[in-house]
């Protein structure tokens, strides 16, 4: 094997294993292969949220359903890339403070990581740091230009504005995501003000209690053998960390749904004498079992959202928590919304359950690119 060819492989060990398998097949076409093959989902966090709120548009963008007359996978990153670029260029044309932005041409890979992590509640600051790492060169920050082959030099303030556009893009385009995010974060903020942890039951039967507490930091310095070491000791208090509660609820709910899907797949495999590897939204098995695995992944995803009323159970369980802690809930008939009587004359309005769309979850069974 050519060493230079090997060095160019993205994952050298996996590529070496593949080459050994091909050599074996070349000498024996009937050889039994144990090298695992993997299926990967399309932005699984949004797949779960689209199924949760039954949003037809969002479901199509992440391949929960096939697109009419188009035999190719939908690509939510490319779908968002175009309006993101247009918004950035418009800012460059209209705002003299950011003239370089007029010619920016972000690629799919440029926007993929920020969009993917936004669904896990990454902050604007986090997106800024992602972009700085992405565009950093020895000569400052460089971004692709609309003039092919050319690069644009941008400043930190330019990257901040680009990050703002990306940060808002997914919620501007897909309103259903905005509603579900607001529902979870607003409900969590209310419970945090009442010092009540948030609780839910996953579809696989696991009870989750989210209760992040504030901590007190104590800094100490230890000198031993002429060397000095500084340590930070953190002691938990009984006060709820409201910021952490709000920022963690979205990723924790998504991960609990994702984990339920995986748990149900694994339980299904136990009776079928199959080997399976999972890495988050990636499912692997031996070549002879891939057709069965794909079918099971689809069936368990469909059953997860056919038989579950997750949002309704989540809502009712946390309403009960408020009552269990001795608070009174009343109804505002004008706003058509419940509220908690909080302190003197204060009202904490509980968000209504998001309206569900009309997406038929059974379409996943025939969606060619649900996982691939």
CSV table of C-alpha atoms in Angstrom, one decimal:
chain,number,residue,atom,x,y,z
A,1,UNK,CA,0.0,0.0,0.0
A,2,UNK,CA,1.2,3.5,-0.9
A,3,UNK,CA,2.2,5.2,2.4
A,4,UNK,CA,1.4,8.6,1.0
A,5,UNK,CA,-2.1,7.4,0.0
A,6,UNK,CA,-2.6,6.1,3.5
A,7,UNK,CA,-1.5,9.4,5.1
A,8,UNK,CA,-4.2,11.3,3.2
A,9,UNK,CA,-7.0,9.3,4.7
A,10,UNK,CA,-9.3,11.2,7.1
A,11,UNK,CA,-9.5,8.3,9.5
A,12,UNK,CA,-6.4,6.3,9.1
A,13,UNK,CA,-7.3,3.3,11.3
A,14,UNK,CA,-10.8,2.9,9.7
A,15,UNK,CA,-9.3,3.2,6.3
A,16,UNK,CA,-6.7,0.6,7.1
A,17,UNK,CA,-9.3,-1.8,8.3
A,18,UNK,CA,-11.3,-1.2,5.1
A,19,UNK,CA,-8.3,-2.0,3.0
A,20,UNK,CA,-7.7,-5.2,4.8
A,21,UNK,CA,-11.3,-6.2,4.3
A,22,UNK,CA,-11.0,-5.5,0.6
A,23,UNK,CA,-7.9,-7.6,0.3
A,24,UNK,CA,-9.7,-10.5,2.0
A,25,UNK,CA,-12.6,-10.2,-0.3
A,26,UNK,CA,-10.3,-10.1,-3.3
A,27,UNK,CA,-8.9,-13.5,-2.4
A,28,UNK,CA,-12.1,-14.9,-1.0
A,29,UNK,CA,-15.4,-13.3,-2.3
A,30,UNK,CA,-17.4,-15.4,0.3
A,31,UNK,CA,-15.3,-14.2,3.3
A,32,UNK,CA,-17.3,-13.2,6.4
A,33,UNK,CA,-16.9,-9.5,7.1
A,34,UNK,CA,-17.0,-8.1,10.6
A,35,UNK,CA,-16.1,-4.5,9.8
A,36,UNK,CA,-19.1,-2.4,11.0
A,37,UNK,CA,-21.1,-0.1,8.7
A,38,UNK,CA,-22.8,3.0,10.0
A,39,UNK,CA,-26.1,4.8,9.2
A,40,UNK,CA,-26.2,8.4,10.2
A,41,UNK,CA,-29.3,10.5,10.9
A,42,UNK,CA,-30.0,14.0,9.4
A,43,UNK,CA,-29.5,16.5,12.2
A,44,UNK,CA,-31.2,14.2,14.7
A,45,UNK,CA,-31.9,16.9,17.3
A,46,UNK,CA,-34.2,18.7,14.8
A,47,UNK,CA,-35.6,15.3,13.6
A,48,UNK,CA,-36.8,14.7,17.2
A,49,UNK,CA,-38.2,18.2,17.6
A,50,UNK,CA,-40.0,18.1,14.2
A,51,UNK,CA,-41.6,14.8,15.2
A,52,UNK,CA,-42.5,16.1,18.7
A,53,UNK,CA,-44.4,19.1,17.3
A,54,UNK,CA,-45.5,17.4,14.1
A,55,UNK,CA,-44.2,20.2,11.9
A,56,UNK,CA,-44.5,19.3,8.2
A,57,UNK,CA,-42.0,21.8,6.8
A,58,UNK,CA,-39.4,21.0,9.4
A,59,UNK,CA,-39.9,17.3,9.0
A,60,UNK,CA,-39.2,17.5,5.2
A,61,UNK,CA,-36.1,19.6,5.8
A,62,UNK,CA,-34.6,16.8,8.0
A,63,UNK,CA,-35.8,13.9,5.8
A,64,UNK,CA,-38.5,12.5,8.0
A,65,UNK,CA,-40.5,12.4,4.8
A,66,UNK,CA,-39.5,12.3,1.2
A,67,UNK,CA,-39.7,15.3,-1.1
A,68,UNK,CA,-42.2,15.1,-3.9
A,69,UNK,CA,-40.5,14.4,-7.3
A,70,UNK,CA,-37.0,15.0,-5.9
A,71,UNK,CA,-35.0,11.8,-5.4
A,72,UNK,CA,-32.2,13.4,-3.2
A,73,UNK,CA,-31.9,14.1,0.5
A,74,UNK,CA,-33.0,17.4,1.9
A,75,UNK,CA,-30.2,19.4,3.5
A,76,UNK,CA,-31.2,21.9,6.2
A,77,UNK,CA,-27.7,23.4,6.4
A,78,UNK,CA,-27.8,24.3,2.7
A,79,UNK,CA,-31.4,25.5,3.0
A,80,UNK,CA,-30.3,27.9,5.8
A,81,UNK,CA,-27.0,28.8,4.1
A,82,UNK,CA,-28.7,30.9,1.3
A,83,UNK,CA,-30.8,33.2,3.5
A,84,UNK,CA,-27.9,33.5,5.9
A,85,UNK,CA,-25.5,34.7,3.1
A,86,UNK,CA,-28.1,37.1,1.8
A,87,UNK,CA,-28.7,38.6,5.2
A,88,UNK,CA,-25.0,39.1,5.7
A,89,UNK,CA,-24.4,40.6,2.3
A,90,UNK,CA,-27.4,43.0,2.8
A,91,UNK,CA,-25.8,44.2,6.0
A,92,UNK,CA,-22.5,44.8,4.1
A,93,UNK,CA,-24.4,46.8,1.4
A,94,UNK,CA,-26.4,48.9,3.8
A,95,UNK,CA,-24.1,49.4,6.8
A,96,UNK,CA,-20.9,51.3,6.2
A,97,UNK,CA,-19.3,49.8,9.3
A,98,UNK,CA,-19.2,46.4,7.7
A,99,UNK,CA,-18.3,46.9,4.0
A,100,UNK,CA,-16.5,43.5,3.7
A,101,UNK,CA,-19.6,41.6,4.5
A,102,UNK,CA,-21.1,42.5,1.1
A,103,UNK,CA,-19.0,39.8,-0.6
A,104,UNK,CA,-19.1,37.0,2.1
A,105,UNK,CA,-20.0,33.5,0.8
A,106,UNK,CA,-20.3,31.1,3.7
A,107,UNK,CA,-20.0,27.5,2.7
A,108,UNK,CA,-22.2,24.6,4.0
A,109,UNK,CA,-19.4,23.5,6.3
A,110,UNK,CA,-19.1,27.1,7.7
A,111,UNK,CA,-22.7,27.1,8.9
A,112,UNK,CA,-23.2,23.5,9.8
A,113,UNK,CA,-21.6,23.5,13.3
A,114,UNK,CA,-23.3,26.7,14.5
A,115,UNK,CA,-26.7,25.5,13.2
A,116,UNK,CA,-26.3,22.0,14.6
A,117,UNK,CA,-25.2,23.3,18.1
A,118,UNK,CA,-27.9,26.0,18.1
A,119,UNK,CA,-30.5,23.2,18.4
A,120,UNK,CA,-28.7,22.3,21.6
A,121,UNK,CA,-29.0,25.9,22.8
A,122,UNK,CA,-25.5,27.2,22.1
A,123,UNK,CA,-25.2,30.9,23.0
A,124,UNK,CA,-24.3,33.7,20.6
A,125,UNK,CA,-20.9,33.9,22.4
A,126,UNK,CA,-20.4,30.2,21.6
A,127,UNK,CA,-21.2,30.7,17.9
A,128,UNK,CA,-18.7,33.7,17.8
A,129,UNK,CA,-16.0,31.4,19.2
A,130,UNK,CA,-16.8,28.6,16.7
A,131,UNK,CA,-16.5,31.0,13.8
A,132,UNK,CA,-13.3,32.5,15.0
A,133,UNK,CA,-11.7,29.1,15.2
A,134,UNK,CA,-13.1,28.2,11.8
A,135,UNK,CA,-11.8,31.4,10.0
A,136,UNK,CA,-8.5,31.9,11.9
A,137,UNK,CA,-5.4,32.0,9.8
A,138,UNK,CA,-1.9,33.3,10.3
A,139,UNK,CA,-3.0,36.5,8.7
A,140,UNK,CA,-6.2,37.2,10.6
A,141,UNK,CA,-9.7,35.9,9.8
A,142,UNK,CA,-10.4,34.8,6.2
A,143,UNK,CA,-13.7,33.9,4.7
A,144,UNK,CA,-14.7,32.7,1.2
A,145,UNK,CA,-15.8,35.4,-1.2
A,146,UNK,CA,-18.5,35.4,-3.8
A,147,UNK,CA,-15.7,35.8,-6.3
A,148,UNK,CA,-14.5,32.2,-6.5
A,149,UNK,CA,-11.0,31.5,-5.4
A,150,UNK,CA,-10.7,34.8,-3.5
A,151,UNK,CA,-10.8,35.3,0.3
A,152,UNK,CA,-12.0,38.2,2.3
A,153,UNK,CA,-10.2,39.4,5.4
A,154,UNK,CA,-12.6,40.3,8.2
A,155,UNK,CA,-12.3,41.7,11.7
A,156,UNK,CA,-13.7,40.4,15.0
A,157,UNK,CA,-16.6,42.8,14.8
A,158,UNK,CA,-17.6,41.4,11.4
A,159,UNK,CA,-17.6,37.9,12.9
A,160,UNK,CA,-19.9,39.1,15.7
A,161,UNK,CA,-22.4,40.3,13.1
A,162,UNK,CA,-22.2,37.1,11.1
A,163,UNK,CA,-22.8,35.1,14.3
A,164,UNK,CA,-25.9,37.2,15.1
A,165,UNK,CA,-27.4,36.4,11.7
A,166,UNK,CA,-26.7,32.6,12.1
A,167,UNK,CA,-28.0,32.7,15.7
A,168,UNK,CA,-31.4,34.0,14.5
A,169,UNK,CA,-31.7,32.3,11.2
A,170,UNK,CA,-33.1,28.9,12.3
A,171,UNK,CA,-35.9,30.5,14.3
A,172,UNK,CA,-36.7,33.0,11.6
A,173,UNK,CA,-37.2,30.4,9.0
A,174,UNK,CA,-38.8,27.6,11.1
A,175,UNK,CA,-41.4,29.2,13.4
A,176,UNK,CA,-42.3,25.8,15.0
A,177,UNK,CA,-38.8,25.6,16.5
A,178,UNK,CA,-39.2,29.0,17.9
A,179,UNK,CA,-42.5,28.1,19.6
A,180,UNK,CA,-41.1,24.9,21.2
A,181,UNK,CA,-37.9,26.5,22.4
A,182,UNK,CA,-39.9,29.4,24.0
A,183,UNK,CA,-42.2,26.9,25.6
A,184,UNK,CA,-39.5,24.9,27.3
A,185,UNK,CA,-37.3,27.9,28.4
A,186,UNK,CA,-40.3,30.0,29.7
A,187,UNK,CA,-41.7,27.1,31.7
A,188,UNK,CA,-38.3,26.4,33.2
A,189,UNK,CA,-37.8,30.0,34.1
A,190,UNK,CA,-41.1,30.0,36.0
A,191,UNK,CA,-40.2,26.9,37.9
A,192,UNK,CA,-36.8,28.3,38.8
A,193,UNK,CA,-38.4,31.4,40.2
A,194,UNK,CA,-40.5,29.2,42.4
A,195,UNK,CA,-37.4,27.1,43.3
A,196,UNK,CA,-39.0,24.0,41.9
A,197,UNK,CA,-36.9,21.5,39.9
A,198,UNK,CA,-38.2,20.5,36.5
A,199,UNK,CA,-39.1,16.9,36.0
A,200,UNK,CA,-40.2,14.6,33.1
A,201,UNK,CA,-40.6,11.0,32.2
A,202,UNK,CA,-38.8,9.8,29.1
A,203,UNK,CA,-40.6,7.6,26.5
A,204,UNK,CA,-38.4,4.7,27.7
A,205,UNK,CA,-39.6,5.1,31.3
A,206,UNK,CA,-36.8,7.0,32.9
A,207,UNK,CA,-37.6,9.8,35.3
A,208,UNK,CA,-35.4,12.9,34.8
A,209,UNK,CA,-35.1,15.5,37.5
A,210,UNK,CA,-33.2,18.7,36.4
A,211,UNK,CA,-32.0,20.6,39.4
A,212,UNK,CA,-28.8,22.7,38.9
A,213,UNK,CA,-27.8,24.5,42.0
A,214,UNK,CA,-25.7,27.6,42.6
A,215,UNK,CA,-22.2,27.0,44.1
A,216,UNK,CA,-19.8,29.1,46.2
A,217,UNK,CA,-16.2,29.2,45.0
A,218,UNK,CA,-13.3,29.1,47.4
A,219,UNK,CA,-9.8,29.6,46.1
A,220,UNK,CA,-6.9,28.1,48.0
A,221,UNK,CA,-3.2,28.0,47.5
A,222,UNK,CA,-1.1,24.9,48.4
A,223,UNK,CA,2.7,25.0,48.6
A,224,UNK,CA,4.5,21.6,48.7
A,225,UNK,CA,8.1,20.9,47.9
A,226,UNK,CA,8.7,24.4,46.7
A,227,UNK,CA,5.9,24.3,44.2
A,228,UNK,CA,2.7,26.3,44.5
A,229,UNK,CA,-0.7,25.1,43.2
A,230,UNK,CA,-3.9,27.0,43.1
A,231,UNK,CA,-7.2,25.2,43.6
A,232,UNK,CA,-10.8,26.2,43.3
A,233,UNK,CA,-13.2,24.4,45.6
A,234,UNK,CA,-16.9,24.6,44.8
A,235,UNK,CA,-19.6,24.0,47.4
A,236,UNK,CA,-23.2,23.6,46.3
A,237,UNK,CA,-25.9,25.8,47.9
A,238,UNK,CA,-29.6,25.2,48.1
A,239,UNK,CA,-30.3,28.1,45.6
A,240,UNK,CA,-31.5,27.2,42.1
A,241,UNK,CA,-29.1,28.2,39.3
A,242,UNK,CA,-31.8,29.8,37.1
A,243,UNK,CA,-29.4,30.5,34.2
A,244,UNK,CA,-28.2,26.9,34.0
A,245,UNK,CA,-31.7,25.6,34.4
A,246,UNK,CA,-32.9,27.6,31.3
A,247,UNK,CA,-29.9,26.9,29.1
A,248,UNK,CA,-29.9,23.2,29.8
A,249,UNK,CA,-33.5,22.3,29.4
A,250,UNK,CA,-33.5,22.1,25.5
A,251,UNK,CA,-30.4,19.9,25.2
A,252,UNK,CA,-31.5,17.7,28.1
A,253,UNK,CA,-34.9,17.1,26.7
A,254,UNK,CA,-33.5,16.3,23.2
A,255,UNK,CA,-30.9,14.0,24.7
A,256,UNK,CA,-33.6,12.2,26.7
A,257,UNK,CA,-35.6,11.6,23.6
A,258,UNK,CA,-32.6,10.5,21.6
A,259,UNK,CA,-31.5,8.1,24.4
A,260,UNK,CA,-35.1,6.7,24.5
A,261,UNK,CA,-34.9,5.9,20.8
A,262,UNK,CA,-31.5,4.2,21.2
A,263,UNK,CA,-32.7,2.2,24.3
A,264,UNK,CA,-35.7,0.9,22.4
A,265,UNK,CA,-33.5,-0.1,19.5
A,266,UNK,CA,-31.1,-1.9,21.7
A,267,UNK,CA,-33.9,-3.7,23.5
A,268,UNK,CA,-35.3,-4.8,20.1
A,269,UNK,CA,-31.9,-6.1,19.1
A,270,UNK,CA,-31.5,-8.4,22.2
A,271,UNK,CA,-34.0,-10.8,20.8
A,272,UNK,CA,-32.6,-10.8,17.3
A,273,UNK,CA,-29.0,-11.9,18.0
A,274,UNK,CA,-27.5,-8.8,16.3
A,275,UNK,CA,-24.6,-6.7,17.2
A,276,UNK,CA,-25.1,-2.9,17.2
A,277,UNK,CA,-22.9,0.1,17.8
A,278,UNK,CA,-24.4,3.5,18.6
A,279,UNK,CA,-22.7,6.9,18.7
A,280,UNK,CA,-25.5,9.4,19.4
A,281,UNK,CA,-27.4,9.5,16.1
A,282,UNK,CA,-25.2,7.0,14.3
A,283,UNK,CA,-26.2,3.4,14.2
A,284,UNK,CA,-23.7,0.6,13.1
A,285,UNK,CA,-23.8,-3.1,12.6
A,286,UNK,CA,-22.3,-5.9,10.4
A,287,UNK,CA,-23.0,-5.6,6.7
A,288,UNK,CA,-25.5,-8.6,6.7
A,289,UNK,CA,-27.6,-7.0,9.4
A,290,UNK,CA,-27.8,-3.4,8.0
A,291,UNK,CA,-31.2,-3.9,6.3
A,292,UNK,CA,-32.7,-5.2,9.5
A,293,UNK,CA,-31.1,-2.4,11.5
A,294,UNK,CA,-32.4,0.3,9.2
A,295,UNK,CA,-35.9,-1.1,9.5
A,296,UNK,CA,-35.7,-1.3,13.3
A,297,UNK,CA,-34.4,2.3,13.6
A,298,UNK,CA,-37.3,3.5,11.6
A,299,UNK,CA,-39.9,1.5,13.4
A,300,UNK,CA,-38.7,2.6,16.9
A,301,UNK,CA,-38.6,6.2,15.9
A,302,UNK,CA,-42.2,6.0,14.6
A,303,UNK,CA,-43.4,4.2,17.7
A,304,UNK,CA,-41.7,6.7,19.9
A,305,UNK,CA,-43.9,9.5,18.5
A,306,UNK,CA,-47.0,7.4,17.7
A,307,UNK,CA,-47.6,6.1,21.2
A,308,UNK,CA,-46.3,9.0,23.2
A,309,UNK,CA,-47.9,12.3,24.3
A,310,UNK,CA,-44.6,13.6,25.6
A,311,UNK,CA,-45.4,17.3,25.6
A,312,UNK,CA,-48.8,16.9,27.3
A,313,UNK,CA,-47.2,14.6,30.0
A,314,UNK,CA,-44.3,17.0,30.5
A,315,UNK,CA,-46.8,19.9,30.9
A,316,UNK,CA,-49.1,18.2,33.3
A,317,UNK,CA,-46.3,16.7,35.4
A,318,UNK,CA,-44.8,20.1,36.0
A,319,UNK,CA,-48.2,21.8,36.7
A,320,UNK,CA,-48.6,19.1,39.4
A,321,UNK,CA,-45.2,20.0,40.8
A,322,UNK,CA,-46.3,23.6,41.2
A,323,UNK,CA,-49.4,22.5,43.1
A,324,UNK,CA,-47.5,20.1,45.2
A,325,UNK,CA,-45.2,22.9,46.4
A,326,UNK,CA,-48.3,24.7,47.7
A,327,UNK,CA,-48.7,27.4,45.0
A,328,UNK,CA,-52.1,28.4,43.5
A,329,UNK,CA,-52.8,28.3,39.8
A,330,UNK,CA,-55.5,30.4,38.3
A,331,UNK,CA,-56.9,31.1,34.8
A,332,UNK,CA,-56.7,34.4,33.0
A,333,UNK,CA,-59.8,34.1,30.7
A,334,UNK,CA,-58.8,37.2,28.7
A,335,UNK,CA,-55.4,35.9,27.8
A,336,UNK,CA,-56.6,32.3,27.8
A,337,UNK,CA,-53.6,31.4,29.9
A,338,UNK,CA,-52.9,29.9,33.4
A,339,UNK,CA,-50.8,31.8,35.9
A,340,UNK,CA,-49.2,31.1,39.3
A,341,UNK,CA,-50.0,33.5,42.2
A,342,UNK,CA,-46.5,34.6,43.2
A,343,UNK,CA,-45.7,36.9,46.1
A,344,UNK,CA,-47.9,39.9,46.5
A,345,UNK,CA,-50.1,40.6,43.4
A,346,UNK,CA,-47.5,39.0,41.1
A,347,UNK,CA,-48.5,36.6,38.4
A,348,UNK,CA,-46.2,34.1,36.6
A,349,UNK,CA,-47.9,33.2,33.3
A,350,UNK,CA,-47.4,29.5,32.4
A,351,UNK,CA,-46.8,29.1,28.6
A,352,UNK,CA,-49.6,27.2,26.8
A,353,UNK,CA,-48.7,23.9,25.1
A,354,UNK,CA,-47.4,24.5,21.5
A,355,UNK,CA,-49.9,23.8,18.8
A,356,UNK,CA,-49.1,20.6,17.0
A,357,UNK,CA,-48.8,20.4,13.2
A,358,UNK,CA,-50.3,17.8,10.9
A,359,UNK,CA,-47.2,15.7,10.1
A,360,UNK,CA,-48.0,12.0,9.8
A,361,UNK,CA,-45.1,10.2,11.6
A,362,UNK,CA,-45.8,7.1,9.6
A,363,UNK,CA,-44.2,8.8,6.6
A,364,UNK,CA,-40.8,8.1,8.2
A,365,UNK,CA,-41.3,4.4,7.3
A,366,UNK,CA,-41.0,5.3,3.5
A,367,UNK,CA,-38.6,8.2,3.7
A,368,UNK,CA,-35.5,7.1,1.7
A,369,UNK,CA,-33.1,9.4,3.4
A,370,UNK,CA,-34.3,9.3,7.1
A,371,UNK,CA,-30.9,7.6,7.8
A,372,UNK,CA,-28.3,6.9,5.3
